[in-house]
PDB file of C-alpha atoms in Angstrom:
ATOM      1  CA  MET K   1      22.477  27.009  72.965  1.00  0.00           C
ATOM      2  CA  ARG K   2      25.990  26.252  71.693  1.00  0.00           C
ATOM      3  CA  THR K   3      26.410  23.477  69.201  1.00  0.00           C
ATOM      4  CA  ALA K   4      29.193  21.005  70.130  1.00  0.00           C
ATOM      5  CA  ILE K   5      32.043  20.476  67.667  1.00  0.00           C
ATOM      6  CA  ILE K   6      34.160  17.394  67.452  1.00  0.00           C
ATOM      7  CA  ALA K   7      37.182  17.892  65.286  1.00  0.00           C
ATOM      8  CA  GLY K   8      39.791  15.440  64.373  1.00  0.00           C
ATOM      9  CA  ASN K   9      43.362  16.865  63.704  1.00  0.00           C
ATOM     10  CA  TRP K  10      45.174  14.242  61.532  1.00  0.00           C
ATOM     11  CA  LYS K  11      48.612  16.126  61.921  1.00  0.00           C
ATOM     12  CA  MET K  12      51.112  14.756  59.549  1.00  0.00           C
ATOM     13  CA  ASN K  13      49.250  11.457  58.970  1.00  0.00           C
ATOM     14  CA  LYS K  14      47.437   9.603  56.161  1.00  0.00           C
ATOM     15  CA  THR K  15      47.969   9.449  52.410  1.00  0.00           C
ATOM     16  CA  ILE K  16      44.919  10.561  50.154  1.00  0.00           C
ATOM     17  CA  LYS K  17      44.059   6.790  49.651  1.00  0.00           C
ATOM     18  CA  GLU K  18      44.169   6.314  53.640  1.00  0.00           C
ATOM     19  CA  GLY K  19      42.079   9.535  54.104  1.00  0.00           C
ATOM     20  CA  LEU K  20      39.337   8.437  51.616  1.00  0.00           C
ATOM     21  CA  GLU K  21      39.145   4.878  53.180  1.00  0.00           C
ATOM     22  CA  PHE K  22      38.683   6.841  56.576  1.00  0.00           C
ATOM     23  CA  ILE K  23      35.784   8.861  55.237  1.00  0.00           C
ATOM     24  CA  GLU K  24      34.016   5.774  53.680  1.00  0.00           C
ATOM     25  CA  GLY K  25      34.314   4.247  57.112  1.00  0.00           C
ATOM     26  CA  ILE K  26      32.451   7.124  58.884  1.00  0.00           C
ATOM     27  CA  LYS K  27      30.034   8.220  56.073  1.00  0.00           C
ATOM     28  CA  GLY K  28      26.401   7.879  57.130  1.00  0.00           C
ATOM     29  CA  LYS K  29      27.282   7.345  60.748  1.00  0.00           C
ATOM     30  CA  THR K  30      28.067  10.797  61.883  1.00  0.00           C
ATOM     31  CA  GLU K  31      24.461  12.088  62.615  1.00  0.00           C
ATOM     32  CA  GLY K  32      24.038  13.473  65.928  1.00  0.00           C
ATOM     33  CA  ASN K  33      24.232  16.466  68.358  1.00  0.00           C
ATOM     34  CA  ALA K  34      27.669  17.591  67.320  1.00  0.00           C
ATOM     35  CA  GLU K  35      29.127  19.388  64.363  1.00  0.00           C
ATOM     36  CA  VAL K  36      31.794  16.998  62.739  1.00  0.00           C
ATOM     37  CA  LEU K  37      35.168  18.176  61.446  1.00  0.00           C
ATOM     38  CA  ILE K  38      38.316  16.693  59.932  1.00  0.00           C
ATOM     39  CA  CYS K  39      41.443  18.794  59.676  1.00  0.00           C
ATOM     40  CA  ALA K  40      43.931  16.977  57.358  1.00  0.00           C
ATOM     41  CA  PRO K  41      47.204  17.608  55.579  1.00  0.00           C
ATOM     42  CA  PHE K  42      46.935  20.103  52.623  1.00  0.00           C
ATOM     43  CA  THR K  43      47.474  17.435  49.974  1.00  0.00           C
ATOM     44  CA  LEU K  44      44.313  15.578  51.213  1.00  0.00           C
ATOM     45  CA  LEU K  45      41.925  18.513  51.396  1.00  0.00           C
ATOM     46  CA  LYS K  46      40.577  18.720  47.893  1.00  0.00           C
ATOM     47  CA  ASP K  47      39.868  14.897  47.803  1.00  0.00           C
ATOM     48  CA  LEU K  48      38.286  14.976  51.178  1.00  0.00           C
ATOM     49  CA  LYS K  49      35.982  17.879  50.300  1.00  0.00           C
ATOM     50  CA  GLU K  50      34.778  15.975  47.328  1.00  0.00           C
ATOM     51  CA  ALA K  51      34.307  12.762  49.036  1.00  0.00           C
ATOM     52  CA  THR K  52      32.145  14.490  51.953  1.00  0.00           C
ATOM     53  CA  LYS K  53      29.721  16.376  49.614  1.00  0.00           C
ATOM     54  CA  GLY K  54      26.311  15.792  50.743  1.00  0.00           C
ATOM     55  CA  THR K  55      27.205  14.754  54.189  1.00  0.00           C
ATOM     56  CA  ASN K  56      27.509  16.598  57.499  1.00  0.00           C
ATOM     57  CA  ILE K  57      31.168  16.038  57.700  1.00  0.00           C
ATOM     58  CA  LYS K  58      33.167  19.401  57.303  1.00  0.00           C
ATOM     59  CA  ILE K  59      36.820  19.565  56.354  1.00  0.00           C
ATOM     60  CA  GLY K  60      39.468  22.077  57.461  1.00  0.00           C
ATOM     61  CA  ALA K  61      43.012  22.732  57.093  1.00  0.00           C
ATOM     62  CA  GLN K  62      45.793  22.655  59.872  1.00  0.00           C
ATOM     63  CA  ASN K  63      47.423  25.907  59.097  1.00  0.00           C
ATOM     64  CA  MET K  64      47.734  28.757  56.590  1.00  0.00           C
ATOM     65  CA  HIS K  65      49.842  31.994  56.056  1.00  0.00           C
ATOM     66  CA  TYR K  66      48.359  35.473  56.847  1.00  0.00           C
ATOM     67  CA  GLU K  67      49.781  37.229  53.786  1.00  0.00           C
ATOM     68  CA  ASN K  68      47.769  36.966  50.509  1.00  0.00           C
ATOM     69  CA  SER K  69      50.921  35.968  48.480  1.00  0.00           C
ATOM     70  CA  GLY K  70      54.551  36.239  48.403  1.00  0.00           C
ATOM     71  CA  ALA K  71      57.941  34.742  48.957  1.00  0.00           C
ATOM     72  CA  PHE K  72      56.912  32.332  51.657  1.00  0.00           C
ATOM     73  CA  THR K  73      58.385  28.943  50.485  1.00  0.00           C
ATOM     74  CA  GLY K  74      56.184  26.030  51.691  1.00  0.00           C
ATOM     75  CA  GLU K  75      53.295  28.094  53.049  1.00  0.00           C
ATOM     76  CA  VAL K  76      49.750  28.032  51.976  1.00  0.00           C
ATOM     77  CA  ALA K  77      47.603  31.224  51.436  1.00  0.00           C
ATOM     78  CA  ALA K  78      44.083  31.817  52.581  1.00  0.00           C
ATOM     79  CA  ALA K  79      42.906  32.010  48.875  1.00  0.00           C
ATOM     80  CA  ASN K  80      44.169  28.508  48.364  1.00  0.00           C
ATOM     81  CA  LEU K  81      41.891  27.393  51.204  1.00  0.00           C
ATOM     82  CA  VAL K  82      38.777  29.408  49.988  1.00  0.00           C
ATOM     83  CA  GLU K  83      39.373  27.881  46.471  1.00  0.00           C
ATOM     84  CA  LEU K  84      39.049  24.316  48.321  1.00  0.00           C
ATOM     85  CA  GLU K  85      35.968  25.632  50.052  1.00  0.00           C
ATOM     86  CA  MET K  86      37.455  24.925  53.524  1.00  0.00           C
ATOM     87  CA  ASP K  87      35.149  25.240  56.524  1.00  0.00           C
ATOM     88  CA  TYR K  88      37.798  25.578  59.172  1.00  0.00           C
ATOM     89  CA  VAL K  89      41.456  26.363  59.621  1.00  0.00           C
ATOM     90  CA  ILE K  90      43.448  25.351  62.998  1.00  0.00           C
ATOM     91  CA  ILE K  91      45.617  28.275  64.016  1.00  0.00           C
ATOM     92  CA  GLY K  92      48.430  28.283  66.731  1.00  0.00           C
ATOM     93  CA  HIS K  93      48.496  24.670  67.724  1.00  0.00           C
ATOM     94  CA  SER K  94      51.053  24.106  70.218  1.00  0.00           C
ATOM     95  CA  GLU K  95      53.162  22.002  67.882  1.00  0.00           C
ATOM     96  CA  ARG K  96      53.115  24.950  65.385  1.00  0.00           C
ATOM     97  CA  ARG K  97      54.136  27.232  68.313  1.00  0.00           C
ATOM     98  CA  GLN K  98      56.870  24.905  69.405  1.00  0.00           C
ATOM     99  CA  TYR K  99      58.378  23.549  66.389  1.00  0.00           C
ATOM    100  CA  PHE K 100      57.777  26.497  63.887  1.00  0.00           C
ATOM    101  CA  ASN K 101      58.158  29.457  66.213  1.00  0.00           C
ATOM    102  CA  GLU K 102      54.661  30.770  65.690  1.00  0.00           C
ATOM    103  CA  THR K 103      53.820  33.672  68.063  1.00  0.00           C
ATOM    104  CA  ASP K 104      50.527  35.059  69.477  1.00  0.00           C
ATOM    105  CA  GLU K 105      51.165  38.079  67.015  1.00  0.00           C
ATOM    106  CA  SER K 106      51.322  35.838  63.909  1.00  0.00           C
ATOM    107  CA  CYS K 107      48.337  33.744  65.134  1.00  0.00           C
ATOM    108  CA  ASN K 108      46.408  37.119  65.414  1.00  0.00           C
ATOM    109  CA  LYS K 109      47.229  37.958  62.025  1.00  0.00           C
ATOM    110  CA  LYS K 110      46.007  34.364  60.722  1.00  0.00           C
ATOM    111  CA  VAL K 111      42.645  34.799  62.844  1.00  0.00           C
ATOM    112  CA  LEU K 112      41.980  38.027  61.182  1.00  0.00           C
ATOM    113  CA  LYS K 113      42.970  36.762  57.683  1.00  0.00           C
ATOM    114  CA  ALA K 114      40.591  33.641  58.256  1.00  0.00           C
ATOM    115  CA  ILE K 115      37.678  35.663  59.340  1.00  0.00           C
ATOM    116  CA  GLU K 116      38.424  38.213  56.177  1.00  0.00           C
ATOM    117  CA  VAL K 117      38.113  35.332  53.672  1.00  0.00           C
ATOM    118  CA  GLY K 118      35.337  33.503  55.468  1.00  0.00           C
ATOM    119  CA  ILE K 119      36.941  30.509  56.948  1.00  0.00           C
ATOM    120  CA  ASN K 120      36.133  29.849  60.734  1.00  0.00           C
ATOM    121  CA  PRO K 121      39.433  29.894  62.761  1.00  0.00           C
ATOM    122  CA  ILE K 122      40.113  27.478  65.646  1.00  0.00           C
ATOM    123  CA  LEU K 123      42.597  29.318  67.874  1.00  0.00           C
ATOM    124  CA  CYS K 124      44.520  27.001  70.086  1.00  0.00           C
ATOM    125  CA  CYS K 125      45.860  27.934  73.535  1.00  0.00           C
ATOM    126  CA  GLY K 126      47.479  25.959  76.402  1.00  0.00           C
ATOM    127  CA  GLU K 127      50.213  25.771  79.040  1.00  0.00           C
ATOM    128  CA  THR K 128      53.184  23.576  79.571  1.00  0.00           C
ATOM    129  CA  LEU K 129      53.700  21.343  82.409  1.00  0.00           C
ATOM    130  CA  GLU K 130      56.172  23.787  84.103  1.00  0.00           C
ATOM    131  CA  GLU K 131      53.719  26.665  83.654  1.00  0.00           C
ATOM    132  CA  ARG K 132      50.879  24.536  85.357  1.00  0.00           C
ATOM    133  CA  GLU K 133      53.074  23.546  88.205  1.00  0.00           C
ATOM    134  CA  ALA K 134      54.055  27.056  88.750  1.00  0.00           C
ATOM    135  CA  ASN K 135      50.357  28.024  88.820  1.00  0.00           C
ATOM    136  CA  LYS K 136      50.604  30.109  85.583  1.00  0.00           C
ATOM    137  CA  THR K 137      48.022  28.223  83.610  1.00  0.00           C
ATOM    138  CA  ILE K 138      45.440  31.196  83.617  1.00  0.00           C
ATOM    139  CA  GLU K 139      47.991  33.864  83.108  1.00  0.00           C
ATOM    140  CA  LYS K 140      49.321  31.871  79.969  1.00  0.00           C
ATOM    141  CA  VAL K 141      46.140  31.179  78.297  1.00  0.00           C
ATOM    142  CA  LYS K 142      44.812  34.714  79.064  1.00  0.00           C
ATOM    143  CA  GLY K 143      47.705  36.284  77.122  1.00  0.00           C
ATOM    144  CA  GLN K 144      47.218  33.922  74.319  1.00  0.00           C
ATOM    145  CA  ILE K 145      43.562  34.607  74.035  1.00  0.00           C
ATOM    146  CA  GLU K 146      43.916  38.401  74.407  1.00  0.00           C
ATOM    147  CA  LYS K 147      46.701  38.658  71.845  1.00  0.00           C
ATOM    148  CA  GLY K 148      45.134  36.073  69.533  1.00  0.00           C
ATOM    149  CA  LEU K 149      41.790  37.821  69.422  1.00  0.00           C
ATOM    150  CA  ALA K 150      43.156  41.279  69.312  1.00  0.00           C
ATOM    151  CA  ASN K 151      41.250  43.530  66.658  1.00  0.00           C
ATOM    152  CA  VAL K 152      38.575  40.970  66.002  1.00  0.00           C
ATOM    153  CA  ASP K 153      35.269  42.539  65.453  1.00  0.00           C
ATOM    154  CA  SER K 154      32.487  41.846  67.742  1.00  0.00           C
ATOM    155  CA  LYS K 155      30.190  40.829  64.846  1.00  0.00           C
ATOM    156  CA  ASP K 156      32.807  38.187  64.094  1.00  0.00           C
ATOM    157  CA  ILE K 157      33.715  36.812  67.399  1.00  0.00           C
ATOM    158  CA  GLU K 158      30.974  33.964  67.057  1.00  0.00           C
ATOM    159  CA  LYS K 159      32.828  32.594  63.937  1.00  0.00           C
ATOM    160  CA  VAL K 160      35.924  31.868  66.241  1.00  0.00           C
ATOM    161  CA  VAL K 161      36.276  28.466  67.928  1.00  0.00           C
ATOM    162  CA  ILE K 162      38.814  28.277  70.896  1.00  0.00           C
ATOM    163  CA  ALA K 163      40.604  25.200  71.568  1.00  0.00           C
ATOM    164  CA  TYR K 164      42.286  24.764  74.970  1.00  0.00           C
ATOM    165  CA  GLU K 165      44.984  22.207  74.860  1.00  0.00           C
ATOM    166  CA  PRO K 166      47.182  21.749  77.978  1.00  0.00           C
ATOM    167  CA  ILE K 167      50.627  20.993  76.098  1.00  0.00           C
ATOM    168  CA  TRP K 168      51.469  18.193  78.723  1.00  0.00           C
ATOM    169  CA  ALA K 169      48.311  16.313  77.777  1.00  0.00           C
ATOM    170  CA  ILE K 170      48.868  16.206  73.941  1.00  0.00           C
ATOM    171  CA  GLY K 171      49.840  12.766  72.870  1.00  0.00           C
ATOM    172  CA  THR K 172      51.009  11.860  76.185  1.00  0.00           C
ATOM    173  CA  GLY K 173      48.176   9.751  77.379  1.00  0.00           C
ATOM    174  CA  LYS K 174      47.852  12.211  80.271  1.00  0.00           C
ATOM    175  CA  THR K 175      44.497  14.049  80.440  1.00  0.00           C
ATOM    176  CA  ALA K 176      43.432  16.886  82.577  1.00  0.00           C
ATOM    177  CA  THR K 177      40.448  15.867  84.555  1.00  0.00           C
ATOM    178  CA  ALA K 178      37.179  16.971  83.206  1.00  0.00           C
ATOM    179  CA  GLU K 179      36.851  19.366  86.111  1.00  0.00           C
ATOM    180  CA  GLN K 180      40.264  20.859  85.429  1.00  0.00           C
ATOM    181  CA  ALA K 181      39.604  21.366  81.814  1.00  0.00           C
ATOM    182  CA  ASN K 182      36.381  22.862  82.515  1.00  0.00           C
ATOM    183  CA  GLU K 183      37.869  25.335  85.136  1.00  0.00           C
ATOM    184  CA  VAL K 184      40.327  26.573  82.654  1.00  0.00           C
ATOM    185  CA  ILE K 185      37.793  26.856  79.839  1.00  0.00           C
ATOM    186  CA  SER K 186      35.414  28.887  82.084  1.00  0.00           C
ATOM    187  CA  GLU K 187      38.218  31.179  82.725  1.00  0.00           C
ATOM    188  CA  ILE K 188      38.838  31.403  79.048  1.00  0.00           C
ATOM    189  CA  ARG K 189      35.226  32.450  78.628  1.00  0.00           C
ATOM    190  CA  ASN K 190      35.688  35.061  81.161  1.00  0.00           C
ATOM    191  CA  VAL K 191      38.542  36.471  79.124  1.00  0.00           C
ATOM    192  CA  VAL K 192      36.478  36.503  75.995  1.00  0.00           C
ATOM    193  CA  ARG K 193      33.756  38.074  78.050  1.00  0.00           C
ATOM    194  CA  ALA K 194      35.791  40.981  79.221  1.00  0.00           C
ATOM    195  CA  MET K 195      36.687  41.517  75.540  1.00  0.00           C
ATOM    196  CA  PHE K 196      33.310  40.955  73.758  1.00  0.00           C
ATOM    197  CA  GLY K 197      30.681  41.086  76.556  1.00  0.00           C
ATOM    198  CA  ASP K 198      27.741  38.567  76.472  1.00  0.00           C
ATOM    199  CA  LEU K 199      28.845  37.345  73.046  1.00  0.00           C
ATOM    200  CA  ALA K 200      31.191  35.183  74.897  1.00  0.00           C
ATOM    201  CA  ASP K 201      28.282  32.960  75.580  1.00  0.00           C
ATOM    202  CA  LYS K 202      28.263  32.214  71.938  1.00  0.00           C
ATOM    203  CA  VAL K 203      31.690  31.218  71.389  1.00  0.00           C
ATOM    204  CA  ARG K 204      32.452  27.599  71.375  1.00  0.00           C
ATOM    205  CA  ILE K 205      35.536  26.286  73.313  1.00  0.00           C
ATOM    206  CA  GLN K 206      36.862  22.895  72.854  1.00  0.00           C
ATOM    207  CA  TYR K 207      39.233  20.798  74.933  1.00  0.00           C
ATOM    208  CA  GLY K 208      42.128  18.941  73.489  1.00  0.00           C
ATOM    209  CA  GLY K 209      44.518  16.524  75.024  1.00  0.00           C
ATOM    210  CA  SER K 210      44.304  12.798  74.882  1.00  0.00           C
ATOM    211  CA  VAL K 211      40.476  12.714  74.500  1.00  0.00           C
ATOM    212  CA  LYS K 212      39.246   9.274  73.461  1.00  0.00           C
ATOM    213  CA  PRO K 213      36.010   7.323  73.323  1.00  0.00           C
ATOM    214  CA  ALA K 214      36.413   6.277  76.979  1.00  0.00           C
ATOM    215  CA  ASN K 215      36.562   9.802  78.463  1.00  0.00           C
ATOM    216  CA  VAL K 216      34.778  11.924  75.859  1.00  0.00           C
ATOM    217  CA  ALA K 217      31.174  11.761  77.685  1.00  0.00           C
ATOM    218  CA  GLU K 218      32.764  12.945  80.975  1.00  0.00           C
ATOM    219  CA  ILE K 219      34.568  15.800  79.128  1.00  0.00           C
ATOM    220  CA  MET K 220      31.492  16.763  77.184  1.00  0.00           C
ATOM    221  CA  GLY K 221      29.216  16.718  80.249  1.00  0.00           C
ATOM    222  CA  GLN K 222      30.981  19.851  81.805  1.00  0.00           C
ATOM    223  CA  SER K 223      29.301  23.132  81.752  1.00  0.00           C
ATOM    224  CA  ASP K 224      31.645  25.177  79.519  1.00  0.00           C
ATOM    225  CA  ILE K 225      33.124  22.690  77.189  1.00  0.00           C
ATOM    226  CA  ASP K 226      31.664  22.762  73.844  1.00  0.00           C
ATOM    227  CA  GLY K 227      33.631  19.924  72.030  1.00  0.00           C
ATOM    228  CA  ALA K 228      36.978  18.301  71.488  1.00  0.00           C
ATOM    229  CA  LEU K 229      39.949  18.624  69.201  1.00  0.00           C
ATOM    230  CA  VAL K 230      41.428  15.191  68.868  1.00  0.00           C
ATOM    231  CA  GLY K 231      44.634  13.780  67.521  1.00  0.00           C
ATOM    232  CA  GLY K 232      45.462  10.249  67.964  1.00  0.00           C
ATOM    233  CA  ALA K 233      41.737   9.209  68.557  1.00  0.00           C
ATOM    234  CA  SER K 234      40.727  10.586  65.296  1.00  0.00           C
ATOM    235  CA  LEU K 235      42.984   8.498  63.042  1.00  0.00           C
ATOM    236  CA  LYS K 236      40.678   5.365  63.125  1.00  0.00           C
ATOM    237  CA  ALA K 237      37.239   5.520  61.836  1.00  0.00           C
ATOM    238  CA  GLU K 238      35.753   3.452  64.675  1.00  0.00           C
ATOM    239  CA  ASP K 239      37.492   5.557  67.432  1.00  0.00           C
ATOM    240  CA  PHE K 240      36.322   8.731  65.622  1.00  0.00           C
ATOM    241  CA  LEU K 241      32.817   7.501  65.613  1.00  0.00           C
ATOM    242  CA  GLY K 242      33.101   6.621  69.312  1.00  0.00           C
ATOM    243  CA  LEU K 243      33.863  10.299  70.002  1.00  0.00           C
ATOM    244  CA  LEU K 244      30.514  11.378  68.795  1.00  0.00           C
ATOM    245  CA  LYS K 245      28.739   9.233  71.381  1.00  0.00           C
ATOM    246  CA  PHE K 246      28.418  11.539  74.496  1.00  0.00           C
TER     247      PHE K 246
END
C-alpha cells in the first residue's frame, strides 16, 4: 500500500516570518493518512526545519544543482541541503524547464545526485496544451520519465516520487478531470514498470495542477494517484489543511 503524499510548493513566495506563521497555523492539525511536505524557497528552509521538529511535517527544497561545488553562481549544492536535513527536493518543475532551460538530461543528473546524498527527489513531468491537443501527452511524459530516471538503481526507485503536472493546468484554474489525470498517471506507472518491473507498484505518483480543497477528494479517489503537488492552495494554512481531508 502506497502512502499518499500531499506537498505544498510555495514557489517564490513567503518571507521567513510569513513561513513561520504558516507553520504555526498548521501545527498539530496535520495528522492523517498522508505524508505532509512543504517545499519552500532556500532562505526559509533552515527556519522551517527548526519550526517543524517533533511534528509530522517534512520540509523540502524546490531545486538543487547536480555538481558538488564549483562556479555556478546562484545555485545551491546538494551538500547544502543535506546540511539542512532536507527530506525532499523538487526536480524538473515545468517552470524550471520553461524559464531556466532545464532539460531531461540535467534533471536526470539531479535525480541521481539527490539519491546519492539521501534526499528524496520529486521528478516532475507534464505536457503543454498544444501537446495535449495533438494527442502527444503520453509520448511527452514517457520521454521525460525514461530520461529522468535513466541509470537509477532498482534498489533506489522507491525513493523517487513522480509528479504529473499538465502545464496547461498549473496556476490557470484549469484542472484535468480526475479521470484524465488518473489515465496519464496509470501510463506513467506503466513506463516505470517497463524500466523497473513490479517495483513500479511502490512508486508514488502525484498529480499537480490547480488542486484545491474542493477537488482533492475526487482526485485522491483515483486508483493510481498517490498525492498532490500543490501551488496556490498551499499558501494559506486553512487551504492547505483542507487538502489533507480526502
